[in-house]
Coordinates of N, CA and C in Angstrom, one line a residue:
X1 N 0.8 -1.2 0.0 CA 0.0 0.0 0.0 C 0.9 1.2 0.0
X2 N 0.6 2.2 -0.8 CA 1.3 3.4 -0.9 C 0.6 4.5 -0.2
X3 N 1.3 5.2 0.7 CA 0.7 6.3 1.5 C 1.0 7.6 0.7
X4 N 0.0 8.4 0.4 CA 0.1 9.6 -0.2 C -0.2 10.8 0.7
X5 N 0.7 11.8 0.7 CA 0.4 13.0 1.5 C -0.7 13.7 1.0
X6 N -1.7 14.0 1.8 CA -2.9 14.8 1.4 C -2.6 16.2 1.8
X7 N -2.9 17.1 0.9 CA -2.8 18.5 1.2 C -4.2 19.1 1.2
X8 N -4.5 19.9 2.2 CA -5.8 20.5 2.3 C -5.9 21.6 1.3
X9 N -7.0 21.7 0.5 CA -7.3 22.8 -0.4 C -7.9 23.9 0.5
X10 N -7.2 25.0 0.5 CA -7.7 26.2 1.3 C -8.0 27.3 0.3
X11 N -9.3 27.7 0.3 CA -9.7 28.9 -0.5 C -10.2 30.0 0.4
X12 N -9.8 31.2 0.2 CA -10.3 32.3 1.0 C -11.7 32.7 0.4
X13 N -12.5 33.1 1.4 CA -13.8 33.7 1.0 C -13.7 35.2 0.7
X14 N -14.2 35.6 -0.3 CA -14.3 37.1 -0.6 C -15.6 37.6 0.0
X15 N -15.4 38.4 1.1 CA -16.6 38.9 1.8 C -16.6 40.4 1.7
X16 N -17.8 40.9 1.4 CA -18.0 42.4 1.3 C -19.1 42.7 2.2
X17 N -18.8 43.6 3.2 CA -19.8 44.0 4.1 C -20.5 45.3 3.6
X18 N -21.8 45.2 3.6 CA -22.6 46.4 3.1 C -23.8 46.6 4.1
X19 N -24.3 47.8 4.1 CA -25.5 48.1 4.8 C -26.2 49.3 4.1
X20 N -27.5 49.4 4.4 CA -28.2 50.6 3.8 C -28.9 51.4 4.9
X21 N -28.9 52.7 4.7 CA -29.5 53.6 5.6 C -30.0 54.8 4.9
X22 N -31.2 55.2 5.1 CA -31.8 56.4 4.4 C -31.6 56.4 2.9
X23 N -32.0 55.3 2.3 CA -31.9 55.1 0.9 C -30.5 55.2 0.3
X24 N -29.5 55.0 1.1 CA -28.1 55.0 0.6 C -27.5 53.6 1.0
X25 N -26.6 53.1 0.2 CA -25.9 51.9 0.4 C -24.5 52.2 0.7
X26 N -23.9 51.5 1.7 CA -22.5 51.7 2.2 C -21.8 50.4 2.1
X27 N -20.5 50.5 1.7 CA -19.7 49.3 1.7 C -18.5 49.5 2.6
X28 N -18.1 48.5 3.3 CA -17.0 48.6 4.2 C -15.6 48.6 3.5
X29 N -14.8 49.6 3.8 CA -13.4 49.6 3.2 C -12.6 48.5 3.8
X30 N -12.0 47.7 2.9 CA -11.2 46.5 3.3 C -9.7 46.7 3.1
X31 N -9.2 47.9 3.0 CA -7.8 48.1 2.9 C -7.1 47.8 4.3
X32 N -5.8 47.7 4.2 CA -5.0 47.4 5.5 C -5.2 48.6 6.5
X33 N -5.3 49.8 6.0 CA -5.4 50.9 6.9 C -6.8 50.9 7.6
X34 N -7.8 50.2 7.0 CA -9.1 50.3 7.6 C -9.3 49.2 8.7
X35 N -8.2 48.4 8.9 CA -8.3 47.3 9.9 C -8.5 47.9 11.3
X36 N -7.7 49.0 11.6 CA -7.8 49.6 12.9 C -9.0 50.6 13.0
X37 N -9.2 51.3 11.9 CA -10.3 52.3 11.9 C -11.4 51.8 10.9
X38 N -12.6 51.5 11.4 CA -13.6 51.1 10.5 C -14.1 52.2 9.6
X39 N -14.1 52.0 8.3 CA -14.5 53.0 7.4 C -15.5 52.5 6.4
X40 N -16.6 53.2 6.3 CA -17.7 52.9 5.4 C -17.8 53.9 4.3
X41 N -17.9 53.4 3.0 CA -17.9 54.3 1.9 C -19.3 54.2 1.2
X42 N -19.8 55.3 0.8 CA -21.1 55.4 0.1 C -21.0 54.9 -1.3
X43 N -21.9 54.1 -1.8 CA -21.9 53.5 -3.1 C -22.8 54.4 -4.0
X44 N -22.2 54.8 -5.2 CA -23.0 55.6 -6.1 C -23.5 54.7 -7.2
X45 N -24.8 54.8 -7.5 CA -25.4 54.0 -8.5 C -25.8 55.0 -9.6
X46 N -25.3 54.7 -10.8 CA -25.6 55.6 -12.0 C -26.2 54.7 -13.1

């Protein structure tokens, strides 16, 4: 019997945080600078 090393397939989830308030939609900034300071950006729909 041959033993094969199994490697776990790891895939990162792409998560985007959004919320709406007063008929506006906001998306959470996910840059490294925003890790310590939570920043929400308004989304413009055209």
